[in-house]
JSON list of C-alpha atoms in Angstrom, two decimals:
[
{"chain": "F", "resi": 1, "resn": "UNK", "atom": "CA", "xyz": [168.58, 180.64, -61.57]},
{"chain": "F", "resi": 2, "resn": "UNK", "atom": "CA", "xyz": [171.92, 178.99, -62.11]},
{"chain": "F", "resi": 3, "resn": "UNK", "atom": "CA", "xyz": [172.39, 177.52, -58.89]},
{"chain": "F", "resi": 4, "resn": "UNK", "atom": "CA", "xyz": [168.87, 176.14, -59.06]},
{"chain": "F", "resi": 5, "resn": "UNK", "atom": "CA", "xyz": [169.43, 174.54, -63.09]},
{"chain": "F", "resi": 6, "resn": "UNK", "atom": "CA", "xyz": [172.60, 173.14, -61.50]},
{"chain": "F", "resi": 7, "resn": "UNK", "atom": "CA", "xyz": [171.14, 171.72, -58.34]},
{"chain": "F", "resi": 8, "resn": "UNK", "atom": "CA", "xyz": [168.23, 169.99, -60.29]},
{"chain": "F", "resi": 9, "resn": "UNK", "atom": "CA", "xyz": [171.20, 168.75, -63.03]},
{"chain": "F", "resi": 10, "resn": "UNK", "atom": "CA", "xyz": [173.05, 166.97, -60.17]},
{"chain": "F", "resi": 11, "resn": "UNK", "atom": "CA", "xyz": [169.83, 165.77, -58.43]},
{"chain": "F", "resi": 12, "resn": "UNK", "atom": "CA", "xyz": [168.38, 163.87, -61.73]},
{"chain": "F", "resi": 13, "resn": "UNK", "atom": "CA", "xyz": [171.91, 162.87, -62.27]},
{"chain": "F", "resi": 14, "resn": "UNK", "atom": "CA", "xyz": [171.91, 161.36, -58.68]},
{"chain": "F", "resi": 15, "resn": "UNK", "atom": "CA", "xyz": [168.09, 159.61, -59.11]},
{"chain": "F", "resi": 16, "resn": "UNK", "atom": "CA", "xyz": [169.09, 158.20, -62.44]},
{"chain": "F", "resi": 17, "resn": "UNK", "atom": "CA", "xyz": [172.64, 156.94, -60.99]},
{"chain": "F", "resi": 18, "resn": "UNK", "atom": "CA", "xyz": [170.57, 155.29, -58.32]},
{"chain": "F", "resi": 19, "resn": "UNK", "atom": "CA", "xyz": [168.12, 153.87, -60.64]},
{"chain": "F", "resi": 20, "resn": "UNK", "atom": "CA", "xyz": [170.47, 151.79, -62.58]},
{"chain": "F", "resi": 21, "resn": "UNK", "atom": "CA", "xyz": [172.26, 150.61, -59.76]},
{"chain": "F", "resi": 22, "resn": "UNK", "atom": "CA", "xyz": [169.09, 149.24, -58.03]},
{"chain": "F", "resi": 23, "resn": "UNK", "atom": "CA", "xyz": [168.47, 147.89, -61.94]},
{"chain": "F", "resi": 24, "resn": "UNK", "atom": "CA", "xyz": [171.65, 146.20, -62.37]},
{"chain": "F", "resi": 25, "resn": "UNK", "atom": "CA", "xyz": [171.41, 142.68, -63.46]},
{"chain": "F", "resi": 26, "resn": "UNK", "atom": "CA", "xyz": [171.26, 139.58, -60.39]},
{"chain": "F", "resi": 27, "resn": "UNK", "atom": "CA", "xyz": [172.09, 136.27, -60.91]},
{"chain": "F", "resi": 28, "resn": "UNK", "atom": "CA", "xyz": [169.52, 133.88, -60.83]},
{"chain": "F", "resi": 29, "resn": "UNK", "atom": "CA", "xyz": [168.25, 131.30, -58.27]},
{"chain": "F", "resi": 30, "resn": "UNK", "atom": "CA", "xyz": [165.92, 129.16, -60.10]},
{"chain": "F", "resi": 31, "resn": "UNK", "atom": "CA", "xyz": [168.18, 127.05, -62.35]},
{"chain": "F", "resi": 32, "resn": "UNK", "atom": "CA", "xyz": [172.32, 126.88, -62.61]},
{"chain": "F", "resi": 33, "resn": "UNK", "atom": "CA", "xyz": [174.22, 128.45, -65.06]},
{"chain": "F", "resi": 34, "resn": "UNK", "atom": "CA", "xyz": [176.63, 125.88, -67.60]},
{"chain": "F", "resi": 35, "resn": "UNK", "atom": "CA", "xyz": [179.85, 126.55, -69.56]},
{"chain": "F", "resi": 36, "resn": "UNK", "atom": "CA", "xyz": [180.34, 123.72, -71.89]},
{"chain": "F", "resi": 37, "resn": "UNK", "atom": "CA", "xyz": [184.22, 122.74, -72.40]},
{"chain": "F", "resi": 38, "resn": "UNK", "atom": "CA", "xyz": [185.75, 120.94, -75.37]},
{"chain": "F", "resi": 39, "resn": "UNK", "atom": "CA", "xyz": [189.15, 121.59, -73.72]},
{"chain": "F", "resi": 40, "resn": "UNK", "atom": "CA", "xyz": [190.25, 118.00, -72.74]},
{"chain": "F", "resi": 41, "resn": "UNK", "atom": "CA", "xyz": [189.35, 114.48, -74.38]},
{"chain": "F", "resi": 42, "resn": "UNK", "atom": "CA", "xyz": [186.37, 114.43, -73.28]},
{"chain": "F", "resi": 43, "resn": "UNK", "atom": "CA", "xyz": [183.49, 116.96, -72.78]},
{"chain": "F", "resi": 44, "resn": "UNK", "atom": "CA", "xyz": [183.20, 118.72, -70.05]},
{"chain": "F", "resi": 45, "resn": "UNK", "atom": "CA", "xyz": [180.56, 121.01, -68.02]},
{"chain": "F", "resi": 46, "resn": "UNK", "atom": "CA", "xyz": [181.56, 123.96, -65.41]},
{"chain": "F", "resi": 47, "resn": "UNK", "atom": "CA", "xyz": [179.04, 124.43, -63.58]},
{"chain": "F", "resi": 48, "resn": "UNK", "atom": "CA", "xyz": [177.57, 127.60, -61.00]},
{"chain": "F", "resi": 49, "resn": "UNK", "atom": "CA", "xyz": [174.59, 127.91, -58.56]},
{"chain": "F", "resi": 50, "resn": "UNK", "atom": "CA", "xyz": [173.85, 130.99, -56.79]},
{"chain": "F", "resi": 51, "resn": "UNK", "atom": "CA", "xyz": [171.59, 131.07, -53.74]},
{"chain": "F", "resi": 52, "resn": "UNK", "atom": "CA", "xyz": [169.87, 134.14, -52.42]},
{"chain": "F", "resi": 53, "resn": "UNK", "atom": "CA", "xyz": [172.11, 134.16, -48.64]},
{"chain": "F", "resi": 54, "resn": "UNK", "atom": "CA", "xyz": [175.32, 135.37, -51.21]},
{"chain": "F", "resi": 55, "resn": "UNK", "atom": "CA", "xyz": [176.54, 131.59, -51.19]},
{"chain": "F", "resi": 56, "resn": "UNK", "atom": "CA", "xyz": [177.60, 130.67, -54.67]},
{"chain": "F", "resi": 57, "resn": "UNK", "atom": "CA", "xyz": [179.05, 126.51, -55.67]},
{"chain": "F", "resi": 58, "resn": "UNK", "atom": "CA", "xyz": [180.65, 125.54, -58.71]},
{"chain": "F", "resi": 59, "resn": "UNK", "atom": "CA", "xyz": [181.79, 121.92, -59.90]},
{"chain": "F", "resi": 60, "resn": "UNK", "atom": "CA", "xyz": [182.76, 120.69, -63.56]},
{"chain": "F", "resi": 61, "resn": "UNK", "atom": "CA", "xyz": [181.67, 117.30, -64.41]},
{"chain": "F", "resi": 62, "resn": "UNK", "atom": "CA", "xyz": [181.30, 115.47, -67.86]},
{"chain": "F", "resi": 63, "resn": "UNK", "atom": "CA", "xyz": [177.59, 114.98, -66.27]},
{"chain": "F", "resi": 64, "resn": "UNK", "atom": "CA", "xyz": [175.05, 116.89, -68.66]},
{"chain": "F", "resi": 65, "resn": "UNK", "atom": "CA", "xyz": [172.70, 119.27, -67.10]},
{"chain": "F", "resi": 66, "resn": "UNK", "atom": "CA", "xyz": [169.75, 117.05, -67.05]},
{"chain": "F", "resi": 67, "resn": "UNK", "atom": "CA", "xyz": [172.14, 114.74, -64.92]},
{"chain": "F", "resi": 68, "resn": "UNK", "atom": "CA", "xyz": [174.00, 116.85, -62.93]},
{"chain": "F", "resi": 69, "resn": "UNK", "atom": "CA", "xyz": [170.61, 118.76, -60.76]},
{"chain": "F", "resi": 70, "resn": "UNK", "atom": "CA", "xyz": [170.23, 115.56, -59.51]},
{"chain": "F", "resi": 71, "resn": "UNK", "atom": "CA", "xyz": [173.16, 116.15, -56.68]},
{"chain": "F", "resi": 72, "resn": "UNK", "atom": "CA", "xyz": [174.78, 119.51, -57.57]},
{"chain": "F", "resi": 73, "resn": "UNK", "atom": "CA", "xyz": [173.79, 121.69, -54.45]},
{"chain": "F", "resi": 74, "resn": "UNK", "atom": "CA", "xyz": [175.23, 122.37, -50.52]},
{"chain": "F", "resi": 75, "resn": "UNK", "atom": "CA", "xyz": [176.63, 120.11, -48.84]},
{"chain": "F", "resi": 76, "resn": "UNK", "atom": "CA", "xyz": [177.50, 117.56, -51.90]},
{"chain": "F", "resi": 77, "resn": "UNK", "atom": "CA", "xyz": [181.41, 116.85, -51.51]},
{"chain": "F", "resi": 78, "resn": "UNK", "atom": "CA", "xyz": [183.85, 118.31, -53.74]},
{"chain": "F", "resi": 79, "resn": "UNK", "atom": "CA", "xyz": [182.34, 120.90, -54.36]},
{"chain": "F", "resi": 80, "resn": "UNK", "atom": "CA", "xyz": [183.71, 124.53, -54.97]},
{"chain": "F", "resi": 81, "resn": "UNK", "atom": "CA", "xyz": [182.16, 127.30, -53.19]},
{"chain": "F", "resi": 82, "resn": "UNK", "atom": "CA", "xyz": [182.53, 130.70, -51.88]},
{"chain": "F", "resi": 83, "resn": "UNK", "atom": "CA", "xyz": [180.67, 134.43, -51.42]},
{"chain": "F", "resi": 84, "resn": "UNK", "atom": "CA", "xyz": [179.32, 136.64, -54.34]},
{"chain": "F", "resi": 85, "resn": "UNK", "atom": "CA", "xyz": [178.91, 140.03, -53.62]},
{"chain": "F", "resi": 86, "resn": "UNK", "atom": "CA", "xyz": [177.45, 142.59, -56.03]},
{"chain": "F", "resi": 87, "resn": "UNK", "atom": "CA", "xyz": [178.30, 146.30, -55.46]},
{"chain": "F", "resi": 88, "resn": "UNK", "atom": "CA", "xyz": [178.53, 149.58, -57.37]},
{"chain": "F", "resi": 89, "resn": "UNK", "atom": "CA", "xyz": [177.69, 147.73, -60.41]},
{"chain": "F", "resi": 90, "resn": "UNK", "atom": "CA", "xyz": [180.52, 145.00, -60.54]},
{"chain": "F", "resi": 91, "resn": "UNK", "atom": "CA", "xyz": [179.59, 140.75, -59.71]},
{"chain": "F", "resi": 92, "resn": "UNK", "atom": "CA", "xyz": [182.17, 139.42, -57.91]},
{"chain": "F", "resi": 93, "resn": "UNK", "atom": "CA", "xyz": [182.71, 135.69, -56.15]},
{"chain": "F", "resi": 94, "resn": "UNK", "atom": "CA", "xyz": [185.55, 134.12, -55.27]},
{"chain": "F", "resi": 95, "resn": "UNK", "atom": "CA", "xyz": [185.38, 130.07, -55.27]},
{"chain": "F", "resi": 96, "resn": "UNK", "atom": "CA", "xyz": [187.57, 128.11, -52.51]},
{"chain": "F", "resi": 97, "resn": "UNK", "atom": "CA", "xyz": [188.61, 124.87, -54.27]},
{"chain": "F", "resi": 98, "resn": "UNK", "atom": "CA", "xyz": [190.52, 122.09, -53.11]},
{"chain": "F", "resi": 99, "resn": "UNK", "atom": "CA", "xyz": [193.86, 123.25, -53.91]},
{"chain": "F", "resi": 100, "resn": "UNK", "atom": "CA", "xyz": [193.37, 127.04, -53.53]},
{"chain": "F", "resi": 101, "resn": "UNK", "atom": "CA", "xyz": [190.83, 129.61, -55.20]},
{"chain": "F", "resi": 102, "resn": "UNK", "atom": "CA", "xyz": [189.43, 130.96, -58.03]},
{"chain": "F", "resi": 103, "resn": "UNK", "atom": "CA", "xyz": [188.80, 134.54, -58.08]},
{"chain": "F", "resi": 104, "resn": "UNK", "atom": "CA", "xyz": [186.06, 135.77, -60.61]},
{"chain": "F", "resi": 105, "resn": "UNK", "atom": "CA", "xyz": [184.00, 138.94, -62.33]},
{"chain": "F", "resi": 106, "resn": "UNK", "atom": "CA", "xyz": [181.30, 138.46, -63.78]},
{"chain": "F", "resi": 107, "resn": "UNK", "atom": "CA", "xyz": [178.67, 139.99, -66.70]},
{"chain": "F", "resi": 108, "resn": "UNK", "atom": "CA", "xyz": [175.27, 139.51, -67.08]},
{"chain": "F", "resi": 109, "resn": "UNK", "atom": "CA", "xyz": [174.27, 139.42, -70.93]},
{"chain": "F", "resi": 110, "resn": "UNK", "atom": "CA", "xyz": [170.41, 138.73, -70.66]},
{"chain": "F", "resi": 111, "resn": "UNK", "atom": "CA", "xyz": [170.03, 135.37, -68.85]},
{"chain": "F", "resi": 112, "resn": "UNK", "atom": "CA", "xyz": [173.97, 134.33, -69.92]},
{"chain": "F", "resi": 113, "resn": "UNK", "atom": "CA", "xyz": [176.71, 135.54, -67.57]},
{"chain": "F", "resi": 114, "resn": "UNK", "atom": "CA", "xyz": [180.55, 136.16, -69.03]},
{"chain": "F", "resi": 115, "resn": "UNK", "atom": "CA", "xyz": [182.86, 135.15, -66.33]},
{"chain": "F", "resi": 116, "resn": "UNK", "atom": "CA", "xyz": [186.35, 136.67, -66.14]},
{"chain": "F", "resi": 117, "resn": "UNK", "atom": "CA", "xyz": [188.77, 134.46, -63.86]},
{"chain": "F", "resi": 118, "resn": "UNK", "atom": "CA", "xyz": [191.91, 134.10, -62.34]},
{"chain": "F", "resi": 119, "resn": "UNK", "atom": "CA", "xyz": [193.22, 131.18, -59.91]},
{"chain": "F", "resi": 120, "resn": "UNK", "atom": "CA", "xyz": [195.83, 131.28, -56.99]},
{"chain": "F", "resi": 121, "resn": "UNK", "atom": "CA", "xyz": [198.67, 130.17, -59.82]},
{"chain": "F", "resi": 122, "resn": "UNK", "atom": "CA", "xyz": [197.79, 132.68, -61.98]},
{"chain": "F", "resi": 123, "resn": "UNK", "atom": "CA", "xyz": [195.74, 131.18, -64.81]},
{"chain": "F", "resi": 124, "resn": "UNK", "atom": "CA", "xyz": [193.56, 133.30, -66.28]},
{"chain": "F", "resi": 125, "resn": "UNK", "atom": "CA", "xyz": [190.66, 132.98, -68.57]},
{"chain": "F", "resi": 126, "resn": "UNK", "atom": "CA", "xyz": [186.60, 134.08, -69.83]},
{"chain": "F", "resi": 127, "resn": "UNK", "atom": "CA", "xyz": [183.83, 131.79, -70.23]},
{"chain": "F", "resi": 128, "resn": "UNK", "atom": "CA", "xyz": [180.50, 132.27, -71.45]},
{"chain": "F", "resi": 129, "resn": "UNK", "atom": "CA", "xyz": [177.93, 130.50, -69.08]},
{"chain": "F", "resi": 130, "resn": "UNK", "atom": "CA", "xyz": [174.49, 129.96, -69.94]},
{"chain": "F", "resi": 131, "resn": "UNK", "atom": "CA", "xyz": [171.50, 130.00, -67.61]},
{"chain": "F", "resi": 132, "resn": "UNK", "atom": "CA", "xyz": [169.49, 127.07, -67.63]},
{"chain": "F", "resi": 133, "resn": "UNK", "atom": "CA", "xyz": [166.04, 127.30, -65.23]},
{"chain": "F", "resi": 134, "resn": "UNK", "atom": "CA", "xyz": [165.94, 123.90, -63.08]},
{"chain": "F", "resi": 135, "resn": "UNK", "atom": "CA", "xyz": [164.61, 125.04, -59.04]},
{"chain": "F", "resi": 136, "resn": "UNK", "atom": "CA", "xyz": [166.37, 124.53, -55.99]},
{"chain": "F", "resi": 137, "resn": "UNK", "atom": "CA", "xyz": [164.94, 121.60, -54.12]},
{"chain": "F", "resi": 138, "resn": "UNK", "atom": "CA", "xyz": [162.45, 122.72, -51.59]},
{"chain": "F", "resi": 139, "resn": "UNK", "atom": "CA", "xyz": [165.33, 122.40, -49.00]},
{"chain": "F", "resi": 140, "resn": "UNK", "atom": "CA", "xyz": [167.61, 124.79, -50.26]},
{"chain": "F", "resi": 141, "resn": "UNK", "atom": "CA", "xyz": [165.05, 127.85, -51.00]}
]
């Protein structure tokens, strides 16, 4: 009777293990996702776009949102860009810029994601970027 209590135990356990990782929060393809920076003189935008292949780009611009969906995607120069790779519950990309990369963690808090970074000199930081729904040109899908 033990062994059998036990045996169930660990197989819920196992189900329920599986069940939130196959729940675990994606990022989203059908808009970009904007941290807004008051860090220099003037305002500034960081910007992320993830795309279904595992692709991920990244730019900051003082462009606002409305402006910048206008050429922020592959293949537009100077932009960032690297792999994301979600596995055993942790969102991690890594962005290749032009003077080195940017290594980042990430958290999805409802449509929001907290990013927790670190560059190739070893600046650190978190940043709070919210989602904001604009579709990938019909190109891109």
């Amino acid at each position: 009777m033990r062994t059998s209590t036990l045996f169930l135990v660990s197989l819920l356990l196992m189900v329920l293990s599986d069940t939130v990782r196959a729940e675990s929060p994606k990022p989203r393809f059908d808009g970009l996702y904007c941290h807004e920076s008051d860090e220099f003189v003037q305002r500034t935008f960081d910007y992320l776009r993830f795309y279904p292949d595992g692709h991920v780009i990244s730019t900051a611009a003082t462009d606002r949102p409305g402006e910048v969906v206008t050429w922020f995607h592959r293949g537009h120069a100077g932009l960032s860009e690297g792999p994301y790779l979600q596995a055993d519950g942790v969102f991690r990309f890594t962005l290749q810029t032009e003077g080195g990369w940017i290594a980042c963690t990430g958290d999805f808090l409802g449509d929001d994601l907290v990013v927790t970074w670190r560059t190739h000199k070893g600046e650190h930081g978190k940043d709070r970027y919210r989602f904001i729904a604009h579709p990938l040109p019909p190109d891109e899908v």
